Each structure stands twice: as structure tokens, then as C-alpha cells.
Amino acid sequence: MTLLVVLLSVLLAVAVIVCVLLAVRLAQLRRVGTPILLRTIPAEVDHGWRHGTVHYSDNSLRYYRLASLRPGPNVTFARQSIEIAGRRRPEGTETEILEGMLILQVQTTGRTPSIGKGSDGAFPDGKVKDGYELAMGPGAVTAFQSWLESRQSARSQRRKSA
């Protein structure tokens, strides 16, 4: 009987530690990031959405999934490789969880990490192409587009001073 009590106590302690770690991560991410929902495409109409936050930096956008114990970002988008392929409003049952949000369809090129399955396709020159949908509020969409449009053009080169 005492072995069973010890085993249950250990399992309970592990469960409590995991819950505390999840709560700390959730609180930490909600304080600093911009809340969004993300999913890889193609996907069925109302499947695959993951809650998380994004953090902007000079060269990348880092996505942290809320229900993850991973210490680093779950997905990192290189700023130069992001293209907005389209936008839409939530459809069907998506409206229940995405009320008041806009959905941006985003394509990334290059070697960016993806969620789970890997890449959706490749360009003829060998670059990997991943597709994602980002659901966010109107203010977050404006911030994302501003951040994206203010990047340096891939074609522009700085001239050396004379």
C-alpha cells in the first residue's frame, strides 16, 4: 500500500510542476507579445488554429505557442522571406473563436522552421515555401503590415560613401 501512495505522490508532484510551468509561460507570454492565432495551410475550415503570441525583432518574427513548455519560439519567420498572399474574414464555425479578427494568408520562402509537418512545397530554384494563416485583431494587422513594409527591400543595396 505504501508503494502505491509514493507512486501517486510522485505523479501528483510532476503534474503540479507541469501546471506551474504552463502557468508561468502563459503569464510571461501574455505580458510581452501580440496575441494571435496561427495555423499551417492547407487546413480544413475550422481546424489547426493554435493560440500564441508573436514577438517582433529587426530581422524576424517569433511565434510562441501558449500551450507549449518549449523555452524558445515554436516558429520563426525571417522578415525578408514573409509575403502576405491574401486576407479574409473568418468563415463558418471560425467566427466563434475568431470574432472581430482578420486572417492574413502568409507565404514564407527560405529555410524557416515550420509547425509539425514541414514544408508545403518548393520553388523551382529549390527554396522551400511554407503557408500559414495568422488571425489577429485590426490593430495587430496594422502593426504587422507596418513592420513588414518597413523592411529593407531585397533588391536595394547601400551605396558606399565617397
Coordinates of N, CA, C and O in Angstrom, one line a residue:
M1 N 0.8 -1.2 0.0 CA 0.0 0.0 0.0 C 0.9 1.3 0.0 O 0.5 2.2 -0.6
T2 N 2.0 1.3 0.7 CA 2.8 2.4 0.7 C 3.5 2.7 -0.6 O 3.7 3.9 -0.9
L3 N 3.8 1.7 -1.4 CA 4.4 1.9 -2.7 C 3.4 2.7 -3.6 O 3.8 3.6 -4.4
L4 N 2.1 2.3 -3.5 CA 1.1 3.0 -4.3 C 1.0 4.4 -3.9 O 0.8 5.3 -4.7
V5 N 1.0 4.7 -2.6 CA 0.9 6.1 -2.1 C 2.1 6.9 -2.6 O 2.0 8.1 -3.0
V6 N 3.3 6.3 -2.6 CA 4.5 7.0 -3.0 C 4.4 7.3 -4.5 O 4.7 8.4 -5.0
L7 N 4.0 6.3 -5.3 CA 3.8 6.5 -6.7 C 2.8 7.6 -7.1 O 3.1 8.4 -7.9
L8 N 1.7 7.6 -6.4 CA 0.7 8.6 -6.6 C 1.2 10.0 -6.2 O 0.9 11.0 -6.9
S9 N 2.0 10.1 -5.1 CA 2.5 11.3 -4.7 C 3.5 11.9 -5.7 O 3.5 13.1 -6.0
V10 N 4.3 11.0 -6.3 CA 5.3 11.5 -7.3 C 4.5 11.9 -8.6 O 4.9 13.0 -9.1
L11 N 3.5 11.2 -9.0 CA 2.7 11.6 -10.2 C 2.0 13.0 -9.9 O 2.0 13.8 -10.8
L12 N 1.5 13.1 -8.7 CA 0.9 14.4 -8.4 C 1.9 15.5 -8.4 O 1.6 16.6 -8.9
A13 N 3.1 15.3 -7.8 CA 4.1 16.4 -7.8 C 4.5 16.7 -9.3 O 4.7 17.9 -9.6
V14 N 4.7 15.8 -10.1 CA 5.0 16.0 -11.5 C 3.9 16.8 -12.2 O 4.2 17.8 -12.9
A15 N 2.6 16.5 -12.0 CA 1.5 17.2 -12.6 C 1.5 18.6 -12.1 O 1.2 19.5 -12.9
V16 N 1.7 18.8 -10.8 CA 1.7 20.2 -10.3 C 2.9 21.0 -10.9 O 2.7 22.2 -11.2
I17 N 4.0 20.4 -11.0 CA 5.2 21.1 -11.6 C 4.9 21.5 -13.1 O 5.1 22.6 -13.5
V18 N 4.3 20.6 -13.8 CA 3.9 20.9 -15.2 C 2.9 22.0 -15.3 O 3.0 23.0 -16.1
C19 N 1.9 22.0 -14.4 CA 0.9 23.1 -14.4 C 1.5 24.4 -14.0 O 1.1 25.4 -14.6
V20 N 2.4 24.4 -13.1 CA 3.1 25.7 -12.7 C 3.9 26.2 -13.9 O 3.9 27.4 -14.2
L21 N 4.7 25.3 -14.6 CA 5.4 25.8 -15.7 C 4.6 26.3 -16.8 O 4.9 27.4 -17.4
L22 N 3.4 25.7 -17.1 CA 2.5 26.2 -18.1 C 1.9 27.6 -17.7 O 1.8 28.5 -18.5
A23 N 1.6 27.7 -16.4 CA 1.0 29.0 -15.9 C 2.1 30.1 -16.0 O 1.7 31.2 -16.4
V24 N 3.3 29.8 -15.7 CA 4.4 30.8 -15.8 C 4.6 31.2 -17.2 O 4.7 32.4 -17.5
R25 N 4.7 30.3 -18.1 CA 4.9 30.6 -19.5 C 3.7 31.4 -20.1 O 3.9 32.4 -20.8
L26 N 2.5 31.0 -19.8 CA 1.3 31.7 -20.2 C 1.3 33.2 -19.7 O 1.1 34.1 -20.5
A27 N 1.6 33.4 -18.5 CA 1.7 34.7 -17.9 C 2.8 35.5 -18.6 O 2.6 36.7 -18.9
Q28 N 3.9 34.9 -18.8 CA 5.1 35.6 -19.3 C 4.8 36.0 -20.8 O 5.0 37.2 -21.2
L29 N 4.2 35.1 -21.6 CA 3.9 35.4 -23.0 C 2.8 36.5 -23.2 O 2.9 37.3 -24.1
R30 N 1.8 36.4 -22.3 CA 0.7 37.4 -22.4 C 1.2 38.8 -22.1 O 0.6 39.7 -22.6
R31 N 2.2 38.9 -21.2 CA 2.6 40.3 -20.9 C 3.4 41.0 -22.0 O 3.3 42.2 -22.1
V32 N 4.1 40.2 -22.8 CA 5.0 40.9 -23.7 C 4.7 40.8 -25.2 O 5.1 41.6 -25.9
G33 N 3.9 39.8 -25.6 CA 3.7 39.6 -27.0 C 2.4 40.2 -27.5 O 1.6 40.7 -26.8
T34 N 2.2 40.1 -28.9 CA 1.0 40.4 -29.5 C 0.2 39.1 -29.7 O 0.7 38.2 -30.3
P35 N -1.0 39.0 -29.1 CA -1.8 37.8 -29.3 C -2.3 37.5 -30.7 O -2.8 38.4 -31.3
I36 N -2.1 36.3 -31.2 CA -2.6 35.8 -32.5 C -3.0 34.4 -32.4 O -2.7 33.7 -31.4
L37 N -3.6 33.9 -33.5 CA -3.8 32.5 -33.7 C -3.1 32.2 -35.0 O -3.2 33.0 -36.0
L38 N -2.5 31.0 -35.1 CA -1.7 30.6 -36.2 C -2.0 29.2 -36.6 O -2.3 28.4 -35.8
R39 N -2.0 28.9 -37.9 CA -2.1 27.6 -38.4 C -1.4 27.4 -39.7 O -1.2 28.4 -40.5
T40 N -1.0 26.2 -40.0 CA -0.4 26.0 -41.3 C -1.5 25.7 -42.3 O -2.6 25.2 -42.0
I41 N -1.2 26.0 -43.6 CA -2.2 25.8 -44.6 C -1.5 24.9 -45.7 O -0.3 25.0 -45.8
P42 N -2.3 24.1 -46.3 CA -3.7 24.0 -46.3 C -4.2 23.3 -45.1 O -3.6 22.4 -44.5
A43 N -5.4 23.7 -44.7 CA -6.1 23.1 -43.5 C -7.6 23.2 -43.7 O -8.1 24.0 -44.5
E44 N -8.3 22.4 -43.0 CA -9.8 22.4 -43.1 C -10.3 23.7 -42.5 O -9.6 24.3 -41.7
V45 N -11.5 24.1 -42.8 CA -12.0 25.4 -42.4 C -11.8 25.8 -41.0 O -11.3 26.9 -40.7
D46 N -12.1 25.0 -40.0 CA -12.0 25.4 -38.6 C -11.0 24.5 -37.8 O -11.1 24.4 -36.6
H47 N -10.1 23.9 -38.5 CA -9.1 23.1 -37.8 C -7.7 23.7 -37.8 O -7.3 24.4 -38.7
G48 N -6.9 23.3 -36.8 CA -5.5 23.6 -36.8 C -5.1 25.0 -36.2 O -3.9 25.3 -36.1
W49 N -6.0 25.8 -35.6 CA -5.7 27.0 -35.1 C -5.0 26.8 -33.7 O -5.4 26.1 -32.9
R50 N -3.9 27.5 -33.5 CA -3.1 27.5 -32.3 C -3.0 28.9 -31.7 O -2.5 29.8 -32.4
H51 N -3.3 29.0 -30.4 CA -3.2 30.3 -29.7 C -1.7 30.6 -29.4 O -1.0 29.6 -29.0
G52 N -1.3 31.8 -29.5 CA 0.0 32.2 -29.2 C 0.3 33.7 -29.2 O -0.7 34.4 -29.3
T53 N 1.5 34.0 -29.1 CA 1.9 35.4 -29.2 C 3.1 35.5 -30.2 O 3.8 34.6 -30.4
V54 N 3.2 36.7 -30.8 CA 4.3 37.0 -31.7 C 5.2 38.1 -31.1 O 4.6 39.0 -30.4
H55 N 6.5 38.0 -31.3 CA 7.4 39.0 -30.8 C 8.2 39.5 -32.1 O 8.8 38.6 -32.8
Y56 N 8.2 40.8 -32.3 CA 8.9 41.3 -33.4 C 10.4 41.7 -33.0 O 10.6 42.1 -32.0
S57 N 11.3 41.4 -34.0 CA 12.6 41.9 -33.8 C 13.0 42.5 -35.2 O 12.2 42.6 -36.1
D58 N 14.3 43.0 -35.3 CA 14.7 43.6 -36.5 C 14.6 42.7 -37.7 O 14.3 43.1 -38.8
N59 N 15.0 41.4 -37.5 CA 15.1 40.5 -38.7 C 14.2 39.3 -38.7 O 14.2 38.6 -39.6
S60 N 13.4 39.2 -37.6 CA 12.5 38.0 -37.6 C 11.2 38.3 -36.7 O 11.2 39.2 -35.9
L61 N 10.3 37.4 -37.0 CA 9.0 37.4 -36.2 C 9.0 36.0 -35.5 O 9.1 35.0 -36.2
R62 N 8.9 36.0 -34.2 CA 9.0 34.8 -33.4 C 7.6 34.5 -32.9 O 7.0 35.3 -32.2
Y63 N 7.1 33.3 -33.1 CA 5.8 32.9 -32.6 C 6.0 31.9 -31.5 O 6.7 30.9 -31.6
Y64 N 5.3 32.2 -30.4 CA 5.4 31.3 -29.2 C 4.0 30.8 -28.9 O 3.0 31.5 -28.7
R65 N 3.9 29.5 -29.0 CA 2.6 28.8 -28.7 C 2.3 28.9 -27.2 O 3.2 28.5 -26.4
L66 N 1.1 29.2 -26.9 CA 0.8 29.3 -25.4 C 0.8 28.0 -24.7 O 1.2 27.9 -23.6
A67 N 0.3 27.0 -25.3 CA 0.2 25.7 -24.7 C 1.4 24.8 -25.0 O 1.3 23.7 -25.4
S68 N 2.6 25.4 -24.8 CA 3.9 24.7 -25.0 C 4.8 25.0 -23.9 O 4.9 26.1 -23.4
L69 N 5.6 24.0 -23.5 CA 6.6 24.2 -22.5 C 8.0 24.5 -23.1 O 9.0 24.7 -22.4
R70 N 8.1 24.5 -24.4 CA 9.3 24.8 -25.1 C 9.8 26.2 -24.8 O 9.1 27.2 -24.8
P71 N 11.1 26.3 -24.4 CA 11.6 27.6 -23.9 C 11.7 28.7 -25.0 O 11.6 29.8 -24.8
G72 N 12.0 28.2 -26.3 CA 12.2 29.2 -27.4 C 10.9 29.3 -28.2 O 9.9 28.7 -27.9
P73 N 11.0 30.0 -29.3 CA 9.9 30.2 -30.2 C 9.5 28.8 -30.9 O 10.4 28.0 -31.2
N74 N 8.2 28.6 -31.2 CA 7.8 27.4 -31.9 C 8.0 27.6 -33.4 O 8.3 26.6 -34.1
V75 N 7.9 28.8 -33.9 CA 8.1 29.1 -35.3 C 8.8 30.5 -35.4 O 8.5 31.4 -34.7
T76 N 9.8 30.6 -36.3 CA 10.5 31.8 -36.5 C 10.4 32.2 -38.0 O 10.7 31.3 -38.8
F77 N 9.9 33.4 -38.3 CA 9.8 33.8 -39.7 C 10.9 34.8 -39.9 O 11.0 35.8 -39.2
A78 N 11.7 34.6 -41.0 CA 12.6 35.6 -41.4 C 11.9 36.8 -42.0 O 11.1 36.6 -42.9
R79 N 12.2 38.0 -41.6 CA 11.5 39.2 -42.1 C 11.6 39.3 -43.6 O 10.6 39.7 -44.3
Q80 N 12.7 39.0 -44.2 CA 12.9 39.2 -45.7 C 12.1 38.1 -46.5 O 11.9 38.3 -47.7
S81 N 11.7 37.0 -45.8 CA 11.0 35.9 -46.5 C 9.5 35.9 -46.4 O 8.9 35.1 -47.0
I82 N 8.9 36.9 -45.7 CA 7.5 36.9 -45.5 C 6.8 37.7 -46.6 O 7.2 38.8 -46.9
E83 N 5.7 37.1 -47.2 CA 4.9 37.8 -48.1 C 3.4 37.6 -47.7 O 3.0 36.4 -47.4
I84 N 2.6 38.6 -47.8 CA 1.2 38.5 -47.5 C 0.5 38.1 -48.8 O 0.6 38.8 -49.8
A85 N -0.1 36.9 -48.8 CA -0.7 36.3 -50.0 C -2.2 36.7 -50.1 O -2.7 36.6 -51.2
G86 N -2.8 37.1 -49.0 CA -4.2 37.4 -49.1 C -4.7 37.7 -47.7 O -4.0 37.6 -46.7
R87 N -5.9 38.1 -47.6 CA -6.6 38.4 -46.3 C -8.1 38.0 -46.5 O -8.6 38.0 -47.6
R88 N -8.7 37.6 -45.4 CA -10.1 37.2 -45.4 C -10.7 37.4 -44.0 O -10.0 37.6 -43.0
R89 N -12.0 37.3 -43.9 CA -12.7 37.3 -42.7 C -12.9 35.8 -42.3 O -12.9 34.9 -43.1
P90 N -13.2 35.6 -41.0 CA -13.5 34.2 -40.5 C -14.7 33.7 -41.2 O -15.7 34.4 -41.5
E91 N -14.7 32.4 -41.5 CA -15.8 31.7 -42.2 C -16.4 30.6 -41.4 O -15.7 30.0 -40.6
G92 N -17.7 30.3 -41.5 CA -18.3 29.2 -40.8 C -18.1 29.2 -39.3 O -18.4 30.2 -38.7
T93 N -17.7 28.1 -38.8 CA -17.5 28.0 -37.4 C -16.3 28.7 -36.8 O -16.1 28.9 -35.6
E94 N -15.4 29.2 -37.7 CA -14.3 30.0 -37.3 C -14.7 31.3 -36.6 O -14.0 31.8 -35.7
T95 N -15.9 31.8 -37.0 CA -16.4 33.0 -36.4 C -16.6 32.9 -34.9 O -16.5 33.9 -34.2
E96 N -16.8 31.7 -34.4 CA -17.0 31.5 -32.9 C -15.7 31.9 -32.1 O -15.8 32.4 -31.0
I97 N -14.5 31.5 -32.7 CA -13.3 31.8 -31.9 C -12.5 32.9 -32.5 O -11.6 33.5 -31.8
L98 N -12.8 33.4 -33.7 CA -12.1 34.5 -34.3 C -12.9 35.7 -34.5 O -12.7 36.5 -35.4
E99 N -13.9 35.9 -33.6 CA -14.8 37.1 -33.7 C -14.0 38.4 -33.7 O -13.1 38.6 -32.8
G100 N -14.2 39.2 -34.7 CA -13.6 40.5 -34.8 C -12.1 40.5 -35.3 O -11.5 41.5 -35.2
M101 N -11.7 39.4 -35.7 CA -10.3 39.3 -36.2 C -10.2 39.2 -37.7 O -11.2 38.9 -38.4
L102 N -9.1 39.5 -38.2 CA -8.8 39.4 -39.7 C -7.8 38.3 -39.8 O -6.9 38.0 -39.0
I103 N -7.9 37.5 -40.9 CA -7.0 36.4 -41.2 C -6.1 36.8 -42.4 O -6.6 37.1 -43.5
L104 N -4.8 36.8 -42.1 CA -3.8 37.1 -43.2 C -3.2 35.7 -43.6 O -2.8 34.9 -42.8
Q105 N -3.2 35.5 -44.9 CA -2.6 34.4 -45.5 C -1.2 34.8 -45.9 O -0.9 35.7 -46.6
V106 N -0.2 34.1 -45.3 CA 1.2 34.4 -45.4 C 2.0 33.3 -46.0 O 1.8 32.1 -45.6
Q107 N 2.9 33.7 -46.9 CA 3.8 32.7 -47.5 C 5.2 33.1 -47.1 O 5.5 34.2 -47.0
T108 N 6.0 32.1 -46.7 CA 7.4 32.3 -46.4 C 8.2 31.5 -47.3 O 7.9 30.4 -47.7
T109 N 9.4 32.1 -47.7 CA 10.3 31.4 -48.5 C 11.6 31.3 -47.8 O 12.0 32.2 -47.0
G110 N 12.4 30.3 -48.1 CA 13.6 30.1 -47.4 C 13.6 28.9 -46.4 O 12.7 28.1 -46.5
R111 N 14.5 28.9 -45.5 CA 14.6 27.7 -44.6 C 14.1 28.1 -43.2 O 14.8 28.1 -42.3
T112 N 12.8 28.5 -43.1 CA 12.2 28.8 -41.8 C 11.6 27.5 -41.2 O 11.1 26.7 -41.9
P113 N 11.7 27.4 -39.9 CA 11.1 26.2 -39.2 C 9.6 26.3 -39.4 O 9.0 27.4 -39.5
S114 N 9.0 25.2 -39.5 CA 7.5 25.1 -39.6 C 6.9 24.3 -38.5 O 7.6 23.6 -37.8
I115 N 5.6 24.3 -38.4 CA 4.9 23.6 -37.3 C 4.7 22.2 -37.8 O 4.1 22.0 -38.9
G116 N 5.1 21.2 -37.1 CA 4.8 19.8 -37.3 C 5.2 19.2 -38.7 O 6.2 18.6 -38.8
K117 N 4.4 19.4 -39.7 CA 4.5 18.6 -40.9 C 5.7 18.9 -41.8 O 6.0 18.2 -42.7
G118 N 6.2 20.1 -41.8 CA 7.3 20.5 -42.7 C 6.7 21.4 -43.7 O 5.8 22.1 -43.5
S119 N 7.4 21.5 -44.9 CA 7.0 22.4 -45.9 C 5.9 22.0 -46.8 O 5.6 20.8 -47.0
D120 N 5.2 22.9 -47.4 CA 4.1 22.6 -48.3 C 4.5 22.5 -49.7 O 3.8 22.0 -50.6
G121 N 5.7 23.0 -50.1 CA 6.1 23.0 -51.5 C 7.4 23.6 -51.7 O 8.1 24.0 -50.7
A122 N 7.9 23.7 -52.9 CA 9.2 24.3 -53.2 C 9.1 25.0 -54.5 O 8.3 24.7 -55.4
F123 N 9.9 26.1 -54.6 CA 10.1 26.8 -55.8 C 11.0 26.1 -56.7 O 11.8 25.3 -56.3
P124 N 11.0 26.4 -58.0 CA 11.9 25.8 -59.0 C 13.4 26.0 -58.6 O 14.2 25.2 -58.9
D125 N 13.7 27.1 -57.9 CA 15.1 27.3 -57.5 C 15.5 26.6 -56.3 O 16.6 26.8 -55.8
G126 N 14.6 25.8 -55.7 CA 14.9 25.0 -54.6 C 14.6 25.6 -53.2 O 14.7 24.9 -52.2
K127 N 14.1 26.8 -53.2 CA 13.7 27.4 -51.9 C 12.4 26.8 -51.4 O 11.5 26.5 -52.2
V128 N 12.3 26.5 -50.1 CA 11.1 25.9 -49.5 C 10.1 27.0 -49.4 O 10.4 28.2 -49.0
K129 N 8.8 26.7 -49.6 CA 7.7 27.6 -49.4 C 6.7 27.1 -48.5 O 6.2 26.0 -48.7
D130 N 6.5 27.8 -47.3 CA 5.5 27.4 -46.3 C 4.4 28.3 -46.3 O 4.5 29.5 -46.5
G131 N 3.2 27.8 -46.1 CA 2.0 28.7 -46.0 C 1.4 28.7 -44.6 O 1.3 27.6 -43.9
Y132 N 1.0 29.8 -44.1 CA 0.4 30.0 -42.8 C -0.8 30.9 -42.9 O -0.8 31.8 -43.8
E133 N -1.6 30.8 -41.9 CA -2.7 31.8 -41.7 C -2.5 32.4 -40.3 O -2.3 31.7 -39.3
L134 N -2.5 33.7 -40.2 CA -2.4 34.4 -39.0 C -3.7 35.2 -38.7 O -4.1 36.0 -39.5
A135 N -4.3 34.9 -37.6 CA -5.6 35.6 -37.2 C -5.2 36.5 -36.1 O -4.7 36.2 -35.1
M136 N -5.6 37.8 -36.3 CA -5.3 38.8 -35.3 C -6.3 40.0 -35.4 O -7.0 40.1 -36.4
G137 N -6.3 40.8 -34.4 CA -7.2 42.0 -34.4 C -6.7 43.0 -35.4 O -5.6 43.0 -35.8
P138 N -7.6 44.0 -35.7 CA -7.3 45.0 -36.7 C -6.0 45.8 -36.3 O -5.2 46.1 -37.2
G139 N -5.8 46.1 -35.0 CA -4.6 46.9 -34.6 C -3.3 46.1 -34.8 O -2.3 46.6 -35.3
A140 N -3.4 44.8 -34.5 CA -2.3 43.9 -34.7 C -1.9 43.7 -36.2 O -0.8 43.6 -36.6
V141 N -3.0 43.7 -37.1 CA -2.8 43.6 -38.5 C -2.0 44.8 -39.0 O -1.1 44.7 -39.8
T142 N -2.4 46.0 -38.5 CA -1.8 47.3 -38.9 C -0.3 47.2 -38.5 O 0.6 47.6 -39.2
A143 N 0.0 46.8 -37.3 CA 1.3 46.7 -36.7 C 2.2 45.7 -37.6 O 3.3 46.0 -37.9
F144 N 1.6 44.6 -37.9 CA 2.3 43.6 -38.7 C 2.6 44.1 -40.1 O 3.8 44.0 -40.5
Q145 N 1.7 44.7 -40.7 CA 1.9 45.3 -42.1 C 2.9 46.4 -42.0 O 3.8 46.5 -42.9
S146 N 2.9 47.2 -41.0 CA 3.9 48.3 -40.9 C 5.3 47.7 -40.7 O 6.2 48.2 -41.3
W147 N 5.4 46.8 -39.8 CA 6.7 46.1 -39.6 C 7.2 45.5 -40.9 O 8.4 45.6 -41.2
L148 N 6.3 44.8 -41.6 CA 6.7 44.1 -42.8 C 7.1 45.1 -43.9 O 8.1 44.9 -44.6
E149 N 6.3 46.2 -44.1 CA 6.6 47.1 -45.2 C 7.8 48.0 -44.9 O 8.4 48.6 -45.8
S150 N 8.2 48.1 -43.7 CA 9.4 49.0 -43.3 C 10.7 48.2 -43.5 O 11.7 48.8 -43.2
R151 N 10.6 47.0 -43.9 CA 11.9 46.2 -44.1 C 12.6 46.7 -45.3 O 12.0 47.3 -46.2
Q152 N 13.9 46.5 -45.3 CA 14.7 46.9 -46.4 C 14.4 46.0 -47.6 O 14.3 44.8 -47.4
S153 N 14.3 46.6 -48.8 CA 14.0 45.8 -50.0 C 15.2 44.8 -50.3 O 16.3 45.2 -50.1
A154 N 14.8 43.7 -50.7 CA 15.9 42.7 -51.0 C 16.7 43.2 -52.2 O 17.9 42.8 -52.4
R155 N 16.2 44.0 -53.1 CA 16.9 44.5 -54.3 C 17.7 45.7 -54.0 O 18.6 46.0 -54.7
S156 N 17.4 46.4 -52.9 CA 18.2 47.6 -52.6 C 19.5 47.3 -52.1 O 19.7 46.4 -51.3
Q157 N 20.5 48.1 -52.4 CA 21.8 47.9 -51.9 C 22.3 49.3 -51.5 O 22.0 50.3 -52.1
R158 N 23.0 49.3 -50.4 CA 23.5 50.6 -49.9 C 24.7 51.0 -50.7 O 25.6 50.2 -51.0
R159 N 24.8 52.3 -51.0 CA 26.0 52.8 -51.7 C 27.0 53.1 -50.7 O 26.7 53.6 -49.6
K160 N 28.3 52.9 -51.1 CA 29.4 53.3 -50.2 C 29.6 54.8 -50.3 O 29.5 55.4 -51.4
S161 N 29.9 55.4 -49.2 CA 30.2 56.8 -49.2 C 31.5 57.1 -49.9 O 32.4 56.3 -49.9
A162 N 31.5 58.2 -50.6 CA 32.7 58.6 -51.4 C 33.8 59.1 -50.6 O 33.7 59.5 -49.5

